Coordinates of C-alpha atoms in Angstrom, one line a residue:
M16 CA 50.1 218.3 49.9
A17 CA 51.0 217.6 53.6
E18 CA 50.1 213.5 53.1
A19 CA 51.9 213.4 50.3
S20 CA 55.3 214.8 52.2
R21 CA 54.9 212.3 55.4
W22 CA 54.9 209.5 52.3
H23 CA 58.2 210.5 51.5
R24 CA 59.0 211.0 54.8
G25 CA 58.3 207.6 55.4
G26 CA 54.4 207.1 56.0
A27 CA 51.4 207.9 58.1
S28 CA 51.5 209.4 61.4
K29 CA 52.3 207.3 64.1
H30 CA 48.7 208.9 65.7
K31 CA 46.7 208.0 63.0
L32 CA 47.9 204.7 62.7
H33 CA 46.9 203.5 66.3
Y34 CA 43.5 205.4 65.7
R35 CA 42.7 203.6 63.0
K36 CA 43.9 200.1 65.0
E37 CA 41.6 201.6 67.3
V38 CA 38.7 202.0 65.6
E39 CA 39.5 198.3 63.4
I40 CA 38.9 197.0 67.3
T41 CA 36.2 199.2 68.4
T42 CA 34.0 198.2 65.1
T43 CA 34.9 194.7 65.6
L44 CA 33.2 194.5 69.4
Q45 CA 30.1 196.9 68.4
E46 CA 29.4 193.8 65.6
L47 CA 30.2 191.0 68.5
L48 CA 27.9 193.1 71.0
L49 CA 25.0 193.9 68.8
Y50 CA 24.6 190.1 67.6
F51 CA 25.2 189.5 71.0
I52 CA 21.7 191.2 71.8
F53 CA 20.3 189.9 68.7
L54 CA 20.9 186.1 69.8
I55 CA 19.5 187.0 73.3
N56 CA 16.2 188.3 71.6
L57 CA 15.8 185.5 69.5
C58 CA 16.5 183.0 72.1
I59 CA 13.6 184.8 74.4
L60 CA 11.6 184.7 71.3
T61 CA 12.2 181.4 70.8
F62 CA 11.4 180.2 74.8
G63 CA 9.4 182.7 75.1
M64 CA 6.6 181.0 73.8
V65 CA 6.5 177.9 75.7
N66 CA 5.8 177.9 79.2
P67 CA 5.3 174.3 81.6
H68 CA 1.4 174.3 81.5
M69 CA 1.7 172.9 77.6
Y70 CA 3.0 170.1 79.3
Y71 CA 1.0 169.3 82.1
L72 CA -2.4 169.9 79.8
N73 CA -1.1 167.6 77.1
K74 CA -0.1 165.2 79.9
V75 CA -3.8 165.5 81.2
M76 CA -5.7 165.5 77.8
S77 CA -3.4 162.5 77.4
S78 CA -4.0 160.4 80.7
L79 CA -7.9 161.1 80.4
F80 CA -8.2 159.7 76.8
L81 CA -5.2 157.0 76.2
D82 CA -4.9 155.6 79.1
T83 CA -8.5 155.3 80.5
S84 CA -10.0 151.6 80.5
V85 CA -13.5 150.3 79.7
P86 CA -15.0 150.2 83.2
G87 CA -14.4 146.3 83.7
E88 CA -12.2 145.9 81.3
E89 CA -8.7 146.8 83.0
R90 CA -6.8 146.6 79.3
T91 CA -9.1 147.9 76.7
N92 CA -8.1 151.7 76.5
F93 CA -7.4 153.5 73.4
K94 CA -3.4 152.8 72.9
S95 CA -4.4 148.6 73.6
I96 CA -7.5 148.6 70.2
R97 CA -6.3 145.8 68.2
S98 CA -9.8 144.7 67.4
I99 CA -13.3 146.6 65.7
T100 CA -14.7 144.9 69.2
D101 CA -12.2 147.2 71.3
F102 CA -12.3 150.1 69.0
W103 CA -16.5 150.2 70.1
K104 CA -15.4 149.6 73.5
F105 CA -14.1 152.9 73.5
M106 CA -15.9 154.8 71.2
E107 CA -19.0 154.2 73.8
G108 CA -16.4 154.3 76.9
P109 CA -14.0 156.2 77.4
L110 CA -14.0 158.2 74.6
L111 CA -18.1 158.9 75.8
E112 CA -16.9 159.8 79.5
G113 CA -13.9 161.7 78.4
L114 CA -15.8 164.2 76.4
Y115 CA -19.3 165.2 78.4
W116 CA -18.6 166.4 81.7
D117 CA -21.9 167.9 83.0
S118 CA -22.2 168.3 86.4
W119 CA -19.9 168.4 89.3
Y120 CA -18.5 165.7 91.6
N121 CA -21.3 165.5 93.9
N122 CA -24.0 165.0 90.9
Q123 CA -24.8 168.9 91.0
Q124 CA -25.3 170.0 88.0
L125 CA -23.2 173.1 86.7
Y126 CA -24.5 174.9 83.8
N127 CA -27.1 174.7 81.3
L128 CA -26.8 171.8 79.2
K129 CA -26.6 173.6 75.7
N130 CA -23.1 175.1 76.7
S131 CA -20.2 173.3 75.6
S132 CA -18.6 170.7 77.8
R133 CA -16.4 171.5 80.4
I134 CA -13.6 168.8 80.6
Y135 CA -11.9 168.2 84.4
Y136 CA -14.3 171.6 85.1
E137 CA -11.8 173.9 83.5
N138 CA -11.5 172.9 80.0
I139 CA -14.1 174.3 77.5
L140 CA -14.9 171.7 74.8
L141 CA -14.8 174.1 71.4
G142 CA -17.7 173.4 69.0
V143 CA -18.7 169.7 68.8
P144 CA -16.5 166.5 68.0
R145 CA -15.7 165.4 63.9
V146 CA -14.8 161.8 64.1
R147 CA -14.1 160.8 60.4
Q148 CA -13.4 157.8 58.0
L149 CA -11.5 157.1 55.3
K150 CA -11.9 154.1 53.3
V151 CA -10.7 151.7 49.4
R152 CA -12.6 150.1 47.0
N153 CA -13.0 146.8 46.6
N154 CA -10.8 145.0 44.0
T155 CA -8.0 147.3 44.2
C156 CA -5.5 144.7 44.6
K157 CA -5.8 140.9 43.0
V158 CA -6.6 137.6 44.5
Y159 CA -4.5 134.7 43.6
S160 CA -6.6 132.4 40.7
S161 CA -6.2 129.5 43.0
F162 CA -7.4 131.2 46.4
Q163 CA -10.6 132.9 44.1
S164 CA -13.4 130.4 44.8
L165 CA -12.6 131.2 49.1
M166 CA -11.8 134.9 48.7
S167 CA -13.5 136.9 45.6
E168 CA -13.0 140.4 47.2
C169 CA -9.7 141.9 48.2
Y170 CA -9.3 145.4 50.0
G171 CA -5.5 147.2 49.0
K172 CA -3.5 149.7 51.3
Y173 CA -4.9 153.0 51.5
T174 CA -3.7 155.4 48.3
S175 CA -5.2 158.9 46.8
A176 CA -6.1 156.3 44.0
N177 CA -7.3 153.4 45.9
E178 CA -9.9 155.4 47.9
D179 CA -13.7 155.0 47.7
L180 CA -15.3 157.7 46.6
S181 CA -18.7 156.6 46.5
N182 CA -21.5 156.0 49.2
F183 CA -22.3 153.0 51.6
G184 CA -24.2 151.9 54.2
L185 CA -28.4 153.0 54.5
Q186 CA -26.7 156.5 52.7
I187 CA -29.0 158.4 54.3
N188 CA -26.7 160.9 56.7
T189 CA -23.1 162.5 56.4
E190 CA -22.1 159.9 57.7
W191 CA -22.9 157.2 55.2
R192 CA -22.0 160.3 52.3
Y193 CA -18.7 160.7 51.0
S194 CA -17.7 164.8 51.5
T195 CA -15.1 166.0 49.9
S196 CA -12.5 168.4 51.9
N197 CA -13.6 172.0 53.2
T198 CA -10.3 172.7 54.9
N199 CA -6.2 173.9 54.9
S200 CA -5.3 171.4 57.4
P201 CA -2.5 169.6 55.7
W202 CA -2.6 166.0 55.4
H203 CA -2.0 163.0 58.1
W204 CA 1.3 160.9 57.8
G205 CA 0.1 158.3 59.6
F206 CA 2.2 155.1 59.8
L207 CA 0.8 153.3 56.8
G208 CA 0.1 155.6 54.4
V209 CA -0.5 159.6 53.8
Y210 CA -4.2 160.0 54.5
R211 CA -5.6 162.7 52.4
N212 CA -8.7 165.5 53.9
G213 CA -12.4 164.5 53.1
G214 CA -14.0 161.3 53.6
Y215 CA -16.9 159.5 55.6
I216 CA -17.6 162.7 58.2
F217 CA -19.8 163.2 61.2
T218 CA -20.1 165.4 64.1
L219 CA -21.4 164.7 67.5
S220 CA -24.1 165.9 69.7
K221 CA -24.1 168.6 72.8
S222 CA -26.0 166.0 74.2
K223 CA -24.4 162.6 75.9
S224 CA -27.4 160.1 75.3
E225 CA -27.7 161.0 71.9
T226 CA -23.7 160.7 70.9
K227 CA -23.9 157.2 72.5
N228 CA -27.1 156.2 70.6
K229 CA -25.2 157.7 67.1
F230 CA -22.4 155.1 68.3
I231 CA -24.7 152.1 68.8
D232 CA -26.4 153.0 65.9
L233 CA -23.4 153.0 63.9
R234 CA -22.0 150.1 65.2
L235 CA -25.5 147.8 64.7
N236 CA -25.3 148.9 60.8
S237 CA -21.3 148.1 60.3
W238 CA -19.8 151.4 59.7
I239 CA -16.7 149.8 60.2
T240 CA -16.3 147.9 56.6
R241 CA -13.6 146.1 55.7
G242 CA -12.6 148.5 53.5
T243 CA -12.0 151.2 56.6
R244 CA -8.1 152.0 56.5
V245 CA -8.6 154.6 58.9
I246 CA -10.4 156.7 61.6
F247 CA -9.7 160.0 62.7
I248 CA -11.5 161.8 66.2
D249 CA -10.4 165.6 66.5
F250 CA -11.7 168.2 68.8
S251 CA -10.0 170.9 70.7
L252 CA -10.2 172.2 73.8
Y253 CA -9.6 176.0 75.7
N254 CA -8.1 176.6 79.0
A255 CA -9.2 180.1 80.1
N256 CA -6.3 179.6 83.5
V257 CA -3.5 179.5 81.4
N258 CA -4.4 180.9 78.2
L259 CA -3.9 177.7 75.8
F260 CA -5.5 175.2 72.9
C261 CA -5.5 171.9 73.2
I262 CA -5.9 170.1 70.1
I263 CA -6.3 166.2 70.1
R264 CA -6.5 164.0 67.2
L265 CA -6.7 160.0 67.7
V266 CA -6.1 157.9 65.2
A267 CA -7.1 154.1 64.2
E268 CA -5.1 152.6 61.4
F269 CA -6.9 149.6 59.9
P270 CA -4.0 147.7 58.3
A271 CA -4.6 145.2 55.0
T272 CA -3.2 142.5 57.2
G273 CA -6.0 143.2 59.9
G274 CA -5.9 144.6 63.4
I275 CA -6.0 148.1 64.6
L276 CA -2.7 150.5 65.1
T277 CA -3.9 153.5 67.2
S278 CA -1.7 156.4 67.2
W279 CA -2.4 160.4 68.8
Q280 CA -1.3 164.1 68.6
F281 CA -1.9 166.9 71.6
Y282 CA -1.2 170.4 70.7
S283 CA -1.0 172.4 73.2
V284 CA -0.5 176.3 71.8
K285 CA -0.6 179.7 72.4
L286 CA -3.6 181.3 69.9
L287 CA -4.4 184.4 71.5
R288 CA -0.9 186.0 71.7
Y289 CA -0.9 189.1 73.3
V290 CA -3.2 189.3 76.7
S291 CA -0.3 189.6 79.2
Y292 CA 1.8 192.1 80.0
Y293 CA 4.7 189.5 78.9
D294 CA 2.9 188.7 76.0
Y295 CA 3.4 192.4 74.6
F296 CA 7.1 192.0 75.5
I297 CA 7.2 189.4 73.7
A298 CA 5.7 191.4 70.8
S299 CA 8.3 194.3 71.4
C300 CA 10.7 191.4 70.7
E301 CA 9.4 190.6 67.5
I302 CA 9.8 194.2 66.5
T303 CA 13.5 194.1 67.8
F304 CA 13.9 190.7 65.3
C305 CA 13.1 192.4 62.6
I306 CA 14.8 195.2 63.3
F307 CA 18.0 193.2 63.2
L308 CA 16.7 191.8 60.1
F309 CA 16.9 194.6 58.8
V310 CA 20.2 195.2 59.6
F311 CA 21.7 192.1 58.9
T312 CA 20.2 192.4 55.5
T313 CA 21.8 196.0 54.5
Q314 CA 24.8 194.9 55.3
E315 CA 25.0 191.2 53.5
V316 CA 23.8 193.3 50.7
K317 CA 26.6 196.0 50.9
K318 CA 29.1 192.8 51.3
I319 CA 27.2 190.9 48.2
K320 CA 28.1 194.5 46.0
E321 CA 32.2 195.1 46.7
F322 CA 33.3 191.1 47.4
K323 CA 31.0 190.3 44.3
S324 CA 31.9 186.5 43.8
A325 CA 34.2 186.2 45.9
Y326 CA 31.9 186.6 49.0
F327 CA 30.5 183.1 47.9
K328 CA 33.8 181.4 48.5
S329 CA 33.2 181.5 51.9
I330 CA 31.4 179.2 54.0
W331 CA 30.9 181.4 56.4
N332 CA 29.2 183.8 54.3
W333 CA 26.9 180.8 53.2
L334 CA 26.0 180.2 56.5
E335 CA 25.1 183.9 57.1
L336 CA 22.8 183.6 53.9
L337 CA 21.0 180.8 55.2
L338 CA 20.6 182.6 58.6
L339 CA 19.1 185.3 56.3
L340 CA 16.8 183.0 54.8
L341 CA 15.2 181.0 58.0
C342 CA 15.4 184.5 59.5
F343 CA 12.7 185.9 56.5
V344 CA 10.7 182.2 56.6
A345 CA 10.2 182.3 60.4
V346 CA 8.6 186.0 59.8
S347 CA 6.4 184.7 57.2
F348 CA 5.4 181.7 59.2
N349 CA 4.5 183.9 62.0
T350 CA 2.8 186.6 60.1
Y351 CA 0.8 184.3 58.5
C352 CA -0.3 182.5 61.5
N353 CA -0.8 186.1 63.0
V354 CA -3.3 186.8 59.6
Q355 CA -5.3 183.1 60.6
I356 CA -6.1 183.2 63.8
F357 CA -7.1 186.7 63.1
L358 CA -9.6 185.9 60.0
L359 CA -10.6 182.1 61.8
L360 CA -10.6 182.3 65.2
G361 CA -13.6 184.6 65.2
Q362 CA -16.1 182.4 63.0
L363 CA -14.7 178.9 64.8
L364 CA -15.6 180.2 68.2
K365 CA -19.3 181.5 66.6
S366 CA -19.9 178.0 65.1
T367 CA -20.7 176.4 68.6
E368 CA -23.6 173.6 67.1
Q369 CA -20.8 172.9 64.2
Y370 CA -16.9 171.0 64.5
S371 CA -13.9 174.0 65.0
D372 CA -11.2 173.3 63.1
F373 CA -8.2 174.5 65.2
Y374 CA -6.1 171.7 63.8
F375 CA -4.7 173.7 60.9
L376 CA -4.0 176.4 63.1
A377 CA -1.8 174.2 65.5
C378 CA 0.2 173.0 62.9
W379 CA 1.1 176.3 61.7
H380 CA 1.6 176.7 65.3
I381 CA 4.2 174.2 65.2
Y382 CA 5.9 175.1 61.8
Y383 CA 6.7 178.4 63.1
N384 CA 8.4 176.9 66.3
N385 CA 10.1 174.4 64.4
I386 CA 11.1 177.2 62.2
I387 CA 12.5 179.1 64.9
A388 CA 14.5 176.4 66.5
I389 CA 16.7 175.5 63.6
T390 CA 17.2 179.3 63.4
I391 CA 18.2 179.7 66.6
F392 CA 20.5 176.9 66.4
F393 CA 22.2 178.1 63.2
A394 CA 22.4 181.2 65.1
W395 CA 24.7 179.7 67.8
I396 CA 27.0 178.4 65.4
K397 CA 27.8 181.8 63.9
N398 CA 27.8 183.0 67.4
M399 CA 31.1 180.3 68.3
F400 CA 32.6 181.4 65.3
L401 CA 32.3 184.7 65.9
A402 CA 34.2 183.9 69.1
I403 CA 37.1 182.4 67.9
I404 CA 37.5 184.9 65.4
N405 CA 37.7 187.3 68.4
D406 CA 39.8 185.2 70.6
T407 CA 42.4 185.0 67.7
Y408 CA 42.2 188.8 66.7
S409 CA 42.7 189.1 71.0
E410 CA 46.1 186.8 71.3
V411 CA 47.5 188.4 68.0
K412 CA 47.1 192.1 69.4
A413 CA 48.4 191.0 72.7
D414 CA 51.4 189.4 71.1
Y415 CA 52.5 192.8 69.6
S416 CA 51.4 194.8 72.6
I417 CA 53.8 193.0 74.5
G418 CA 56.4 194.0 72.1
R419 CA 56.9 190.9 69.9
R420 CA 58.1 190.8 66.2
P421 CA 58.5 188.5 63.1
D422 CA 61.6 188.0 63.5
F423 CA 63.1 183.7 64.0
E424 CA 66.5 184.1 62.9
L425 CA 66.3 181.1 61.0
G426 CA 70.0 181.6 59.6
K427 CA 71.4 181.3 63.4
M428 CA 68.9 178.4 64.7
I429 CA 70.0 176.9 61.1
K430 CA 73.8 177.1 62.1
Q431 CA 73.4 176.0 65.6
S432 CA 72.0 172.9 64.6
Y433 CA 74.4 172.1 62.1
K434 CA 77.4 172.4 64.9
N435 CA 75.1 170.4 67.4
V436 CA 75.1 167.8 64.6
L437 CA 79.1 167.9 63.9
E438 CA 79.8 168.2 67.5
K439 CA 77.9 165.6 67.8
F440 CA 79.4 162.8 65.4
R441 CA 82.6 164.1 66.3
L442 CA 82.6 165.6 62.5
K443 CA 83.9 168.6 64.3
K444 CA 85.7 169.6 67.1
A445 CA 83.8 171.4 69.8
Q446 CA 85.3 174.9 70.6
K447 CA 83.7 175.7 73.8
H448 CA 86.6 177.5 75.1
E449 CA 88.1 179.7 71.6
D450 CA 84.4 180.7 71.5
K451 CA 83.9 182.2 75.2
K452 CA 87.6 183.8 74.3
T453 CA 86.1 185.3 71.3
K454 CA 82.9 186.5 72.6
G455 CA 84.6 188.0 75.6
S456 CA 87.5 189.4 73.1
G457 CA 84.1 190.8 70.5
D458 CA 86.7 190.4 67.8
L459 CA 84.6 188.1 65.9
A460 CA 86.2 189.4 62.7
E461 CA 89.7 188.6 63.5
Q462 CA 88.7 184.7 65.0
A463 CA 87.0 184.5 61.5
R464 CA 90.2 184.8 60.1
R465 CA 92.3 182.6 62.0
E466 CA 89.7 179.7 61.6
G467 CA 90.4 180.1 57.7
F468 CA 87.5 182.1 56.3
D469 CA 88.0 184.2 53.5
E470 CA 87.9 187.8 53.8
N471 CA 85.0 188.4 51.1
E472 CA 82.7 186.4 53.2
I473 CA 84.0 188.3 56.4
Q474 CA 82.9 191.4 54.5
K475 CA 79.6 190.4 53.3
A476 CA 78.8 189.1 56.9
E477 CA 79.6 192.3 58.6
Q478 CA 77.4 193.7 55.5
M479 CA 75.0 192.0 56.3
K480 CA 74.9 192.6 59.9
K481 CA 74.9 195.9 59.6
W482 CA 72.4 195.8 57.5
K483 CA 69.9 193.9 59.8
E484 CA 70.9 196.3 62.5
R485 CA 69.0 199.1 60.9
L486 CA 66.5 197.5 59.2
E487 CA 65.3 196.4 62.4
K488 CA 65.8 199.6 63.8
K489 CA 63.5 201.3 61.6
Y490 CA 60.6 198.8 60.8
Y491 CA 60.7 196.9 63.7
S492 CA 60.5 199.8 66.0
T493 CA 59.0 199.0 69.7
E494 CA 56.6 202.1 69.1
I495 CA 54.9 200.7 66.0
Q496 CA 55.0 197.2 66.6
D497 CA 52.0 196.7 64.5
D498 CA 52.4 198.6 61.6
Y499 CA 54.2 199.7 58.0
Q500 CA 56.1 201.6 56.5
P501 CA 56.8 202.5 53.0
V502 CA 60.3 202.2 51.6
T503 CA 61.9 204.4 49.3
Q504 CA 64.0 203.2 46.2
E505 CA 67.5 202.9 47.7
E506 CA 65.7 201.0 50.7
F507 CA 64.3 198.7 48.6
R508 CA 67.5 197.6 46.6
E509 CA 69.4 196.9 50.6
L510 CA 66.6 195.1 51.3
F511 CA 66.7 193.0 47.9
L512 CA 70.2 192.2 48.4
Y513 CA 69.9 191.2 52.1
A514 CA 67.1 188.8 51.1
V515 CA 69.2 187.9 48.1
E516 CA 72.5 187.3 51.0
L517 CA 70.3 185.0 53.2
E518 CA 69.4 183.3 50.2
K519 CA 72.5 182.5 49.4
E520 CA 73.6 181.6 53.2
L521 CA 70.7 179.2 53.5
H522 CA 71.7 177.4 50.2
Y523 CA 75.2 177.0 51.9
I524 CA 73.7 175.7 55.1
N525 CA 71.6 173.2 53.4
L526 CA 74.4 171.8 51.4
K527 CA 76.3 171.5 54.5
L528 CA 73.3 169.7 56.0
N529 CA 72.7 167.6 53.6
Q530 CA 76.7 166.2 53.3
V531 CA 76.4 165.5 56.8
M532 CA 73.0 163.8 57.0
R533 CA 75.0 160.9 54.1
K534 CA 78.0 160.7 56.2
V535 CA 75.6 159.8 59.4
S536 CA 73.5 157.9 57.0
A537 CA 77.0 155.8 56.3
L538 CA 77.4 155.3 59.3

């Protein structure tokens, strides 16, 4: 009943109206603060996964395996390989010397040769390196009839349909027999094609001399043929000083045009995630991220239930859904990576005499880094949107707080402009002296009568002035500048009549202005 009586008296309590506005401001600030904390947490997760040691580890390894030249031939390194001869020189020279570090710089033996090599004395070679070749069959392209007498064989570009699956050469070991893939690693996207797993595979020995003899044997028995299209060299390292794995892939593609194109991949990743106190701090940030994701998802579900189809008409709501989707994808990738590392890392480290396929884990780790980078990009876009909204809202609140109100007195402005135009083109004499005299006396009605205005127009003008003063006093009080009050039926009738009179006045002024413009055009 109390609420009903206040409604009939003219609206809700002023104190409650102010309280409602304060609650809205407080809620907006809380949402901004909450999202700012979420953004900081996301930045910590993004930049906490990388460190300068990754760059330096990639740099020293790329310098060792890409820039080291064959002894006596300064320009023959992996980057400069252009022929099969250059390739074998690299395999028997820089690659062999870079993989096997079995003594100190003074030729003192560091450890038992049965253990893994320690590249640069700090990086443990995990398992043994692997070399893999993919070939295409003969007659995968067609030789023009005029040249068939000169060339009967034709090896096309690499595709999965053109791939050669038959044994060749000596046919005694795995390097001469096709092996299907038993790994979950993604296919490799090279310069000339997309290469699948499997092929003609062999692993290197832990002995440097045995590996060198292996390379010589393969070279002498023509392991690389005209059908060869790509050779992969894969191996992995671990540096305990910085707790980083470096997964390396060297690729030599053999195009159908002849020659060799080389490329490489160096991935320094942190697969052992939770070791130091800082790692546990990152883990707490990951848990906080999941909590934020749950809260934001709940909020958006409530909005969808409330606004239904209207919710999807705003581009910013679509941005919110995209951001939530990316967050869920990032959490899924991170969970999958951790599970796979937990399941595979122990098995890979136990197989010291076999190739340890860390490339699969590195790829998924890179995917996660890319997803989290895209997520933080869209998160900052949303942050800028919220900042713009907050600034606009603050400006509006500031306007009302200093007493501004939406009263532009449009009719008065149009009248004054009309008078100025008439005076400028001398269509009406200026009456500055009489205006001053009239304002001084304050008798506007008497002045209007002297100018020949109709008595009904003078009474309507006085009535409109009273309406305006009374309505301004009631609805634009300086005590509640930004609030509104409901009106009674009688008050609504007065407001309607006031609006009708204003419309008539504006229509009259518009006609006068049209007459003036026609006279101006005729000049």
